[in-house]
Coordinates of C-alpha atoms in Angstrom, one line a residue:
Chain S
M1 CA 28.6 -49.5 10.0
S2 CA 31.0 -52.1 7.4
Y3 CA 34.6 -51.2 7.9
V4 CA 36.1 -51.7 4.9
H5 CA 39.6 -52.9 6.3
G6 CA 37.5 -56.0 8.4
Y7 CA 38.5 -56.9 12.1
Q8 CA 40.7 -59.6 10.8
L9 CA 44.3 -60.8 13.2
Q10 CA 46.3 -59.8 10.2
E11 CA 44.4 -56.0 10.0
T12 CA 45.8 -55.8 14.0
E13 CA 49.3 -55.9 13.0
R14 CA 48.9 -53.5 10.3
L15 CA 47.4 -51.3 12.8
T16 CA 50.3 -51.4 14.8
D17 CA 52.5 -51.5 12.0
Q18 CA 50.9 -48.0 10.9
A19 CA 51.0 -46.9 14.2
R20 CA 54.1 -47.8 15.2
T21 CA 56.0 -46.3 12.0
L22 CA 53.7 -43.5 11.7
V23 CA 53.7 -42.4 15.2
D24 CA 56.0 -39.1 15.4
L25 CA 55.1 -38.0 11.9
L26 CA 51.5 -37.9 12.9
H27 CA 51.5 -37.4 16.6
G28 CA 54.9 -35.3 17.5
D29 CA 53.3 -32.5 18.3
T30 CA 49.6 -33.1 20.0
H31 CA 49.8 -33.0 23.8
F32 CA 47.6 -32.8 26.1
P33 CA 47.8 -30.7 29.4
A34 CA 48.1 -32.0 33.1
G35 CA 44.7 -32.7 34.4
S36 CA 42.7 -32.2 31.1
R37 CA 39.8 -34.5 29.9
V38 CA 40.1 -36.0 26.7
L39 CA 38.0 -38.0 24.6
E40 CA 39.0 -40.3 21.7
A41 CA 36.2 -41.2 19.6
G42 CA 36.4 -44.1 17.9
C43 CA 39.9 -45.6 19.2
G44 CA 39.4 -48.9 17.7
V45 CA 41.8 -52.0 19.0
G46 CA 43.7 -48.6 20.6
A47 CA 46.7 -47.8 18.3
Q48 CA 46.6 -44.4 18.8
T49 CA 45.1 -44.1 22.3
V50 CA 48.7 -46.1 23.3
T51 CA 50.3 -43.1 22.1
L52 CA 48.2 -40.2 23.1
A53 CA 48.6 -41.5 26.8
R54 CA 51.4 -41.9 27.0
R55 CA 52.6 -38.5 25.8
S56 CA 50.3 -36.7 28.1
P57 CA 50.6 -38.7 31.3
L58 CA 49.0 -35.9 33.2
A59 CA 45.6 -35.6 31.7
R60 CA 42.6 -38.0 31.6
F61 CA 41.7 -40.1 28.3
T62 CA 38.2 -41.6 27.6
A63 CA 38.3 -44.1 24.5
F64 CA 35.2 -45.9 23.3
D65 CA 34.7 -47.7 19.9
I66 CA 31.4 -49.8 18.3
S67 CA 33.6 -53.3 18.2
N68 CA 34.2 -54.7 20.9
D69 CA 36.6 -57.0 19.7
S70 CA 38.5 -53.6 19.2
L71 CA 38.3 -52.9 22.2
A72 CA 39.4 -56.3 23.8
E73 CA 42.4 -55.5 22.1
A74 CA 42.6 -51.7 22.9
R75 CA 42.3 -53.5 26.8
R76 CA 45.2 -55.7 26.2
R77 CA 47.6 -52.5 25.2
I78 CA 46.8 -50.6 27.6
E79 CA 47.1 -53.3 30.1
Q80 CA 50.7 -54.0 29.2
A81 CA 51.5 -50.5 28.8
R82 CA 50.5 -50.0 32.0
L83 CA 48.5 -47.0 31.8
A84 CA 46.6 -45.9 34.3
N85 CA 44.9 -42.7 32.7
V86 CA 42.4 -44.3 30.1
E87 CA 38.6 -45.4 30.5
L88 CA 37.5 -47.8 27.3
L89 CA 33.8 -48.1 26.8
W90 CA 31.9 -49.4 24.2
A91 CA 29.6 -46.9 22.7
D92 CA 28.4 -46.0 19.2
L93 CA 28.6 -42.9 17.0
A94 CA 25.3 -42.0 16.4
D95 CA 23.9 -42.3 20.3
L96 CA 27.2 -40.9 22.3
P97 CA 26.3 -41.5 26.3
F98 CA 28.5 -38.5 27.3
A99 CA 26.5 -34.9 29.0
P100 CA 27.4 -32.1 26.4
A101 CA 30.3 -29.7 27.6
S102 CA 32.1 -32.4 29.3
F103 CA 35.4 -32.7 27.2
D104 CA 38.1 -30.6 27.1
H105 CA 40.0 -32.3 23.9
V106 CA 38.2 -34.8 21.2
F107 CA 40.6 -36.8 19.0
V108 CA 39.4 -38.4 16.2
C109 CA 42.0 -40.7 13.8
F110 CA 41.0 -42.9 10.9
V111 CA 37.2 -42.9 12.3
L112 CA 35.2 -40.1 9.4
E113 CA 37.0 -42.3 6.5
H114 CA 34.4 -44.8 6.9
L115 CA 31.6 -42.6 7.8
A116 CA 28.3 -41.6 5.9
Q117 CA 27.7 -38.2 7.8
P118 CA 30.7 -37.3 8.8
G119 CA 30.3 -34.0 9.5
A120 CA 26.7 -34.8 11.8
V121 CA 29.2 -36.6 13.5
L122 CA 31.7 -33.9 13.9
A123 CA 28.8 -31.4 15.1
T124 CA 27.8 -33.8 17.6
L125 CA 31.5 -34.5 18.9
G126 CA 31.7 -30.5 19.2
R127 CA 29.0 -30.0 21.4
L128 CA 31.0 -32.3 23.7
L129 CA 33.3 -30.0 24.0
K130 CA 33.2 -27.4 26.7
P131 CA 33.6 -24.0 24.8
G132 CA 36.9 -23.3 24.2
G133 CA 37.7 -26.6 23.9
S134 CA 39.0 -27.8 20.3
I135 CA 39.2 -30.8 18.0
T136 CA 41.9 -32.8 16.3
V137 CA 41.2 -34.9 13.6
I138 CA 43.4 -37.1 11.3
E139 CA 42.3 -38.7 8.3
G140 CA 44.1 -40.1 5.4
D141 CA 43.1 -39.4 1.3
H142 CA 44.1 -42.5 -1.2
G143 CA 44.6 -39.5 -3.8
T144 CA 47.4 -38.0 -3.1
V145 CA 50.2 -41.4 -2.9
C146 CA 52.4 -40.8 -5.6
F147 CA 54.6 -43.6 -6.5
H148 CA 57.5 -44.5 -9.1
P149 CA 57.8 -46.2 -10.5
E150 CA 54.0 -44.8 -12.5
S151 CA 51.5 -48.0 -13.0
D152 CA 47.9 -47.9 -13.9
A153 CA 47.4 -51.4 -12.4
A154 CA 48.7 -50.3 -9.1
R155 CA 46.5 -47.3 -9.9
A156 CA 43.2 -49.8 -10.4
A157 CA 44.0 -51.9 -7.5
I158 CA 43.7 -48.4 -5.4
A159 CA 40.7 -47.5 -6.7
C160 CA 39.7 -50.8 -6.1
Q161 CA 39.4 -49.8 -2.0
V162 CA 38.0 -46.0 -2.7
E163 CA 34.9 -47.9 -4.3
L164 CA 35.0 -50.9 -1.6
Q165 CA 34.9 -48.4 1.1
R166 CA 32.3 -45.5 -0.7
R167 CA 30.2 -48.7 -0.9
A168 CA 30.5 -49.2 2.6
G169 CA 29.4 -45.0 3.4
G170 CA 33.1 -44.2 3.7
N171 CA 35.0 -41.8 2.0
A172 CA 38.9 -42.6 1.1
L173 CA 39.7 -39.3 -0.4
I174 CA 38.5 -37.2 3.1
G175 CA 42.2 -36.4 4.2
R176 CA 41.5 -33.1 1.5
T177 CA 37.9 -32.0 2.9
L178 CA 38.8 -31.6 7.0
Q179 CA 39.3 -27.5 6.5
P180 CA 35.5 -26.8 5.1
L181 CA 33.9 -30.7 7.2
L182 CA 35.5 -29.2 10.4
R183 CA 34.1 -25.3 9.8
D184 CA 31.3 -26.5 7.9
A185 CA 30.0 -28.8 11.5
G186 CA 30.7 -25.1 13.7
F187 CA 34.9 -24.9 15.3
A188 CA 36.4 -22.4 14.6
D189 CA 40.3 -21.8 13.8
V190 CA 40.3 -24.7 11.7
R191 CA 44.1 -25.3 11.2
V192 CA 45.3 -28.4 8.4
S193 CA 48.4 -29.4 8.4
P194 CA 49.2 -32.2 6.0
R195 CA 51.9 -35.4 6.8
M196 CA 53.9 -36.8 4.2
V197 CA 55.3 -39.8 4.3
Y198 CA 58.2 -40.0 1.8
A199 CA 58.9 -43.5 1.0
D200 CA 62.7 -44.4 -0.5
A201 CA 65.4 -46.8 -0.4
S202 CA 67.2 -44.1 2.0
R203 CA 64.6 -44.6 4.1
P204 CA 64.0 -48.3 4.9
S205 CA 62.0 -48.3 7.8
W206 CA 59.3 -46.1 5.6
V207 CA 59.8 -48.9 3.0
D208 CA 59.4 -51.6 5.4
G209 CA 56.8 -50.4 8.4
F210 CA 54.5 -48.1 5.5
T211 CA 54.5 -48.7 2.3
R212 CA 54.7 -52.9 2.1
K213 CA 53.1 -53.0 5.7
T214 CA 50.8 -50.6 5.8
F215 CA 49.7 -49.0 2.1
N216 CA 50.5 -52.5 0.2
A217 CA 48.8 -54.8 3.0
M218 CA 45.8 -52.5 2.9
I219 CA 45.1 -52.8 -0.4
E220 CA 46.7 -56.6 -0.3
G221 CA 43.3 -57.1 1.9
V222 CA 40.8 -56.0 -0.4
R223 CA 41.1 -58.4 -2.6
A224 CA 38.7 -60.9 -2.3
P225 CA 36.0 -58.5 -1.9
A226 CA 37.2 -56.5 -4.8
L227 CA 37.6 -59.6 -7.0
A228 CA 34.0 -60.4 -5.2
A229 CA 32.4 -57.3 -6.1
G230 CA 33.6 -57.7 -10.0
L231 CA 36.0 -54.7 -9.4
A232 CA 38.7 -56.5 -11.2
T233 CA 39.7 -59.9 -12.3
A234 CA 42.3 -61.9 -10.2
E235 CA 44.7 -61.2 -13.3
G236 CA 44.2 -57.1 -12.8
F237 CA 45.0 -57.2 -9.6
D238 CA 47.4 -58.8 -8.8
A239 CA 49.3 -57.4 -11.5
G240 CA 48.8 -54.3 -9.3
L241 CA 49.5 -56.2 -5.6
R242 CA 52.7 -56.6 -8.3
D243 CA 53.2 -53.0 -9.5
L244 CA 52.7 -51.6 -5.8
Q245 CA 55.5 -54.1 -3.9
R246 CA 57.8 -52.9 -7.3
T247 CA 58.1 -49.0 -5.8
A248 CA 59.1 -50.9 -2.0
E249 CA 62.3 -52.0 -4.1
A250 CA 65.3 -50.2 -4.3
D251 CA 64.8 -47.4 -7.0
G252 CA 61.1 -47.2 -6.4
V253 CA 59.8 -44.6 -4.4
F254 CA 56.0 -44.4 -2.6
C255 CA 54.5 -41.0 -0.9
Y256 CA 51.3 -40.7 1.2
T257 CA 49.9 -37.8 2.6
F258 CA 47.7 -37.4 5.7
F259 CA 45.7 -34.3 7.4
K260 CA 45.5 -33.2 10.4
A261 CA 43.0 -30.7 11.8
V262 CA 43.0 -28.9 14.6
G263 CA 39.9 -26.5 15.9
R264 CA 38.0 -25.3 18.8
R265 CA 34.4 -24.6 19.4
L266 CA 33.4 -21.2 19.6
N267 CA 34.0 -19.7 23.3
T268 CA 30.4 -18.7 22.9
S269 CA 26.4 -19.7 24.1
T270 CA 26.0 -20.9 20.7
D271 CA 26.2 -24.3 20.2
P272 CA 28.2 -25.2 16.7
R273 CA 25.4 -26.2 14.1
Chain B
M1 CA 64.5 -28.2 -26.7
S2 CA 60.8 -26.1 -26.9
Y3 CA 59.9 -25.1 -22.9
V4 CA 56.3 -25.7 -22.5
H5 CA 55.7 -22.9 -20.3
G6 CA 56.5 -20.3 -23.1
Y7 CA 58.4 -16.7 -22.7
Q8 CA 56.0 -14.2 -22.9
L9 CA 56.0 -11.2 -19.8
Q10 CA 53.1 -13.2 -18.1
E11 CA 55.3 -16.2 -17.5
T12 CA 57.6 -14.1 -16.1
E13 CA 55.3 -12.3 -14.0
R14 CA 53.9 -16.3 -13.3
L15 CA 57.7 -17.3 -12.1
T16 CA 58.1 -13.8 -10.1
D17 CA 55.1 -14.7 -7.7
Q18 CA 55.9 -18.4 -7.6
A19 CA 59.2 -17.5 -6.5
R20 CA 57.8 -15.1 -4.0
T21 CA 55.1 -17.4 -2.1
L22 CA 57.8 -20.6 -2.4
V23 CA 61.1 -18.6 -1.3
D24 CA 61.1 -20.5 2.2
L25 CA 59.5 -23.8 1.6
L26 CA 62.3 -24.7 -1.4
H27 CA 64.9 -23.0 -0.3
G28 CA 65.2 -21.9 3.5
D29 CA 67.3 -24.8 4.3
T30 CA 69.9 -24.3 1.3
H31 CA 73.1 -22.1 2.4
F32 CA 76.5 -22.0 1.0
P33 CA 79.5 -21.7 2.9
A34 CA 81.7 -18.5 2.0
G35 CA 84.4 -18.8 -0.9
S36 CA 82.1 -22.1 -2.3
R37 CA 81.9 -22.0 -6.3
V38 CA 78.4 -22.4 -6.9
L39 CA 76.9 -23.0 -10.5
E40 CA 73.2 -22.5 -11.2
A41 CA 72.4 -24.1 -13.8
G42 CA 69.3 -23.5 -16.1
C43 CA 69.1 -19.9 -14.0
G44 CA 66.0 -18.6 -16.9
V45 CA 65.2 -14.9 -15.4
G46 CA 67.0 -15.0 -12.1
A47 CA 63.9 -15.9 -9.6
Q48 CA 66.2 -18.6 -7.2
T49 CA 69.4 -16.8 -8.4
V50 CA 68.3 -13.7 -6.3
T51 CA 66.8 -15.9 -3.3
L52 CA 70.2 -17.9 -3.3
A53 CA 72.9 -15.0 -4.0
R54 CA 70.8 -13.5 -1.1
R55 CA 71.0 -16.1 1.7
S56 CA 74.4 -17.1 0.8
P57 CA 76.3 -14.1 0.7
L58 CA 79.9 -14.4 0.5
A59 CA 79.3 -17.6 -1.9
R60 CA 80.4 -17.2 -5.7
F61 CA 77.7 -18.1 -7.5
T62 CA 78.1 -18.7 -11.4
A63 CA 74.4 -19.2 -13.2
F64 CA 73.7 -19.5 -17.1
D65 CA 70.3 -20.1 -19.5
I66 CA 69.8 -21.1 -22.8
S67 CA 67.0 -17.9 -23.5
N68 CA 69.3 -14.6 -24.0
D69 CA 65.5 -13.2 -23.2
S70 CA 65.4 -14.9 -20.1
L71 CA 69.4 -14.0 -19.4
A72 CA 68.7 -10.0 -19.7
E73 CA 65.9 -10.1 -16.7
A74 CA 68.2 -11.9 -14.5
R75 CA 70.9 -9.4 -15.2
R76 CA 67.7 -6.7 -14.3
R77 CA 66.8 -8.2 -11.3
I78 CA 71.0 -8.9 -9.7
E79 CA 71.4 -5.5 -10.8
Q80 CA 68.3 -4.4 -8.9
A81 CA 69.1 -6.3 -5.7
R82 CA 72.6 -5.2 -5.9
L83 CA 74.2 -8.6 -5.8
A84 CA 77.3 -8.9 -6.4
N85 CA 78.6 -12.6 -6.4
V86 CA 76.7 -13.4 -9.1
E87 CA 78.5 -14.3 -12.5
L88 CA 75.6 -14.5 -15.5
L89 CA 76.2 -15.8 -18.8
W90 CA 75.3 -17.7 -21.2
A91 CA 75.6 -21.4 -21.7
D92 CA 74.1 -24.9 -23.7
L93 CA 73.6 -27.6 -21.4
A94 CA 74.9 -29.8 -23.8
D95 CA 78.2 -28.3 -24.4
L96 CA 78.7 -26.5 -21.3
P97 CA 81.7 -24.4 -21.1
F98 CA 83.5 -25.3 -17.9
A99 CA 86.5 -27.7 -16.3
P100 CA 85.6 -30.8 -14.5
A101 CA 85.8 -30.4 -11.0
S102 CA 85.6 -26.6 -10.4
F103 CA 82.7 -25.9 -8.3
D104 CA 82.0 -27.1 -4.9
H105 CA 77.9 -26.8 -5.4
V106 CA 75.8 -26.6 -8.3
F107 CA 71.6 -26.1 -8.1
V108 CA 69.7 -27.1 -10.8
C109 CA 66.0 -25.6 -10.3
F110 CA 62.7 -26.7 -12.2
V111 CA 65.1 -27.5 -15.0
L112 CA 65.6 -31.5 -15.0
E113 CA 61.1 -31.3 -16.0
H114 CA 61.9 -30.0 -19.6
L115 CA 65.1 -32.1 -20.7
A116 CA 65.0 -35.7 -22.8
Q117 CA 67.7 -37.3 -20.3
P118 CA 67.6 -35.6 -17.0
G119 CA 70.0 -38.8 -15.8
A120 CA 72.4 -37.8 -18.9
V121 CA 72.4 -33.7 -18.2
L122 CA 73.0 -35.0 -14.0
A123 CA 75.8 -36.5 -14.7
T124 CA 77.4 -33.7 -17.0
L125 CA 76.5 -31.7 -14.1
G126 CA 78.5 -34.1 -11.6
R127 CA 81.4 -33.9 -13.6
L128 CA 81.9 -30.2 -12.6
L129 CA 82.4 -31.0 -9.7
K130 CA 84.8 -31.2 -7.6
P131 CA 85.3 -34.8 -5.3
G132 CA 82.9 -34.4 -2.3
G133 CA 81.1 -31.4 -3.8
S134 CA 77.2 -31.9 -3.4
I135 CA 74.2 -31.0 -5.9
T136 CA 70.7 -29.9 -4.9
V137 CA 68.2 -30.3 -7.5
I138 CA 63.9 -29.2 -6.7
E139 CA 61.3 -30.4 -8.8
G140 CA 57.4 -30.4 -9.2
D141 CA 55.7 -33.6 -9.8
H142 CA 52.0 -32.5 -11.6
G143 CA 50.4 -36.6 -10.5
T144 CA 50.9 -35.1 -6.6
V145 CA 48.0 -32.2 -7.1
C146 CA 44.9 -32.8 -5.1
F147 CA 42.7 -30.5 -4.4
H148 CA 38.6 -30.1 -3.6
P149 CA 35.9 -30.2 -4.5
E150 CA 37.2 -33.4 -6.8
S151 CA 37.1 -32.3 -10.4
D152 CA 37.5 -35.0 -13.6
A153 CA 37.8 -31.7 -16.0
A154 CA 40.8 -30.0 -14.0
R155 CA 41.8 -33.4 -14.4
A156 CA 42.0 -33.5 -18.3
A157 CA 43.5 -29.8 -17.9
I158 CA 46.3 -31.1 -16.3
A159 CA 47.0 -33.7 -17.9
C160 CA 47.5 -31.2 -20.8
Q161 CA 49.6 -29.3 -19.4
V162 CA 51.9 -33.2 -18.6
E163 CA 50.8 -34.0 -22.0
L164 CA 52.3 -31.0 -24.4
Q165 CA 55.7 -31.6 -21.9
R166 CA 55.9 -34.8 -22.9
R167 CA 55.7 -34.4 -26.4
A168 CA 57.7 -31.4 -25.8
G169 CA 60.5 -34.0 -24.2
G170 CA 60.0 -33.5 -20.9
N171 CA 58.6 -34.5 -17.7
A172 CA 56.3 -33.0 -15.5
L173 CA 56.1 -35.7 -13.0
I174 CA 59.8 -36.4 -12.9
G175 CA 59.5 -35.3 -9.1
R176 CA 59.1 -37.7 -8.0
T177 CA 61.5 -39.7 -9.5
L178 CA 64.5 -37.5 -8.2
Q179 CA 66.1 -40.1 -5.9
P180 CA 66.7 -43.0 -8.8
L181 CA 67.7 -40.5 -11.1
L182 CA 70.6 -38.6 -9.1
R183 CA 71.6 -42.1 -7.9
D184 CA 72.0 -43.9 -11.6
A185 CA 73.9 -40.0 -12.2
G186 CA 76.5 -41.4 -10.3
F187 CA 75.6 -39.5 -7.0
A188 CA 76.4 -41.0 -3.0
D189 CA 74.4 -40.4 -0.1
V190 CA 71.1 -38.9 -2.3
R191 CA 68.1 -37.7 0.3
V192 CA 65.0 -36.2 -1.1
S193 CA 62.8 -34.6 1.1
P194 CA 59.3 -33.4 -0.6
R195 CA 57.7 -29.5 0.0
M196 CA 53.9 -30.1 0.3
V197 CA 52.2 -26.7 -1.0
Y198 CA 48.6 -26.7 1.2
A199 CA 46.4 -24.5 0.7
D200 CA 42.9 -23.4 2.0
A201 CA 40.9 -20.5 3.4
S202 CA 43.1 -19.9 6.1
R203 CA 46.4 -19.3 4.3
P204 CA 44.9 -16.5 1.8
S205 CA 48.8 -16.2 0.7
W206 CA 49.4 -19.4 -0.6
V207 CA 45.1 -19.5 -2.5
D208 CA 46.5 -15.8 -4.1
G209 CA 50.4 -17.0 -4.1
F210 CA 50.5 -20.8 -5.2
T211 CA 46.2 -21.5 -6.1
R212 CA 45.4 -18.7 -8.4
K213 CA 48.7 -17.2 -10.1
T214 CA 51.1 -20.0 -9.9
F215 CA 49.7 -23.4 -11.3
N216 CA 46.3 -22.0 -12.1
A217 CA 47.9 -19.6 -14.4
M218 CA 50.6 -22.2 -15.3
I219 CA 47.4 -24.4 -16.7
E220 CA 45.7 -21.7 -18.6
G221 CA 48.5 -21.0 -19.9
V222 CA 48.8 -24.1 -22.4
R223 CA 44.8 -23.8 -23.0
A224 CA 46.0 -22.5 -26.8
P225 CA 48.7 -24.9 -27.5
A226 CA 46.1 -27.8 -25.8
L227 CA 43.9 -26.9 -28.7
A228 CA 45.4 -26.8 -31.1
A229 CA 47.2 -30.0 -30.6
G230 CA 43.8 -31.3 -30.4
L231 CA 44.0 -32.4 -26.6
A232 CA 41.2 -30.9 -25.8
T233 CA 38.3 -28.7 -26.7
A234 CA 37.8 -24.8 -26.0
E235 CA 34.3 -26.4 -23.5
G236 CA 36.1 -28.8 -21.8
F237 CA 38.8 -26.9 -20.4
D238 CA 37.2 -23.8 -19.9
A239 CA 35.6 -26.2 -17.3
G240 CA 39.0 -27.8 -16.1
L241 CA 40.0 -23.9 -15.2
R242 CA 36.7 -23.0 -13.6
D243 CA 37.4 -26.0 -11.1
L244 CA 40.5 -25.5 -10.7
Q245 CA 39.4 -21.6 -10.0
R246 CA 36.9 -23.5 -7.5
T247 CA 39.6 -24.5 -5.7
A248 CA 40.4 -21.2 -4.7
E249 CA 37.6 -20.4 -3.1
A250 CA 36.1 -20.0 0.7
D251 CA 35.8 -23.4 0.8
G252 CA 38.8 -25.5 -1.6
V253 CA 42.2 -26.9 -1.0
F254 CA 45.0 -27.1 -2.7
C255 CA 48.1 -29.0 -2.7
Y256 CA 51.5 -30.1 -4.4
T257 CA 54.1 -31.3 -4.0
F258 CA 58.1 -30.6 -4.4
F259 CA 60.3 -32.9 -4.4
K260 CA 64.3 -31.4 -3.3
A261 CA 67.3 -34.2 -3.7
V262 CA 70.5 -33.1 -2.1
G263 CA 73.2 -35.6 -3.4
R264 CA 77.7 -35.8 -3.2
R265 CA 80.1 -36.8 -5.6
L266 CA 81.6 -39.8 -4.1
N267 CA 85.3 -38.2 -2.8
T268 CA 87.3 -40.9 -5.1
S269 CA 88.5 -40.6 -8.5
T270 CA 86.4 -42.7 -10.0
D271 CA 83.8 -40.0 -12.1
P272 CA 80.0 -40.3 -11.5
R273 CA 78.8 -42.0 -14.3

């Protein structure tokens, strides 16, 4: 699997900014009970792991990723945060080393968007849940982007990111599909709640933390691969970037929506499909 | 001004459905103090008026519209709701019969989207506010539409509505611009909060009340004018309608965002621009 956002230091900084700015919006309503066993699938550099483990200090977290570089960074952060309730390990989503029904909760954030078979992975994760256990999934959706001033060039630059992610086997428009995805993977009581980031001059920390340092930085990060793939000209892509930065100015507006879904493994002997 | 949605009975029913389903999402946080004078600009058939007047029974409302048919329907509703705190009258936004600084609050909902000069109208309404008085503006934005399954035909049908509204002098993408619009019209402390409608099978009243009876009914309502204007073929438009209805099925998802803005007239001798 090729990870469209790359693994550079700049990317690490982007993910940290993203996590810092979005923590309350995305995770403010996620708490795990004392003693519960929680699996975080695809923890990356641990941006979400630290937040989750801090907010539920009496839950026990197992977090894995397929990138050793990301895991090293996650380990550094967890040590820095002096968290004793997180176990980190290397694992591949396609061949997980966990026993069936061994977790009370599974947490998946910004992972499904990179997978060719997100439904199959969800079904696999469901089998790791105890009956009655629950899953939380968070994904963005680039089709929810809405900004002022409107710009065809900015739309085209975003479309390059969507297309590159598609060619890498992923789906940057996955957020809106969480309800049918989870239901088809066998989860019950699926509830989706959208979380919209709205950034204008009256909310400067969102303009800086999200519009500039998260979204626009992400689009800027695919400039080279987009040009290499012939998806845009340098002039066209840079015009799009300028127009995206324009939405972070005093009279600009930028909106983006994340989707958070919670579902439950049925309390029966039947495995999720 | 030509009103793109038309004034037929079907339209009245659509606006009633819309108001009933959206009341809490849009107006749940709007309350006017006892004794305050509130102006509702462009009240239409009174869909919002009844809600506002019920929620703030000790405030005094003045609501106006340019359509006598709409006013007659609004009058019927207000009498049916036994509301004694609403005065209805005919007036033209371009030539308002009110004295400057005669209201504590102005309320404008689903009106600016139909105006060629929304900023000038906002400035005019601002002059009707007492210093320190506030304005509340609510508008949709068709650019925020996000659905599953995705469909180019559905997008094209929605684009017909946007184009017809543009040709009628309006802007169906106005919601996202409320922050700069209000600030440029001289209002201070402008705060915008997006209100997203999210409809999937787990929320059947939203699927029926919003996806089907509000949004899809609105797009269906522009079929004849869109064909007459040569913006679509019958086959193309109907394919778009079918795909929109498809998003209301068991595995479908539909999202739409309204923007609510509140601003204040500065407490100085300087009028808003």
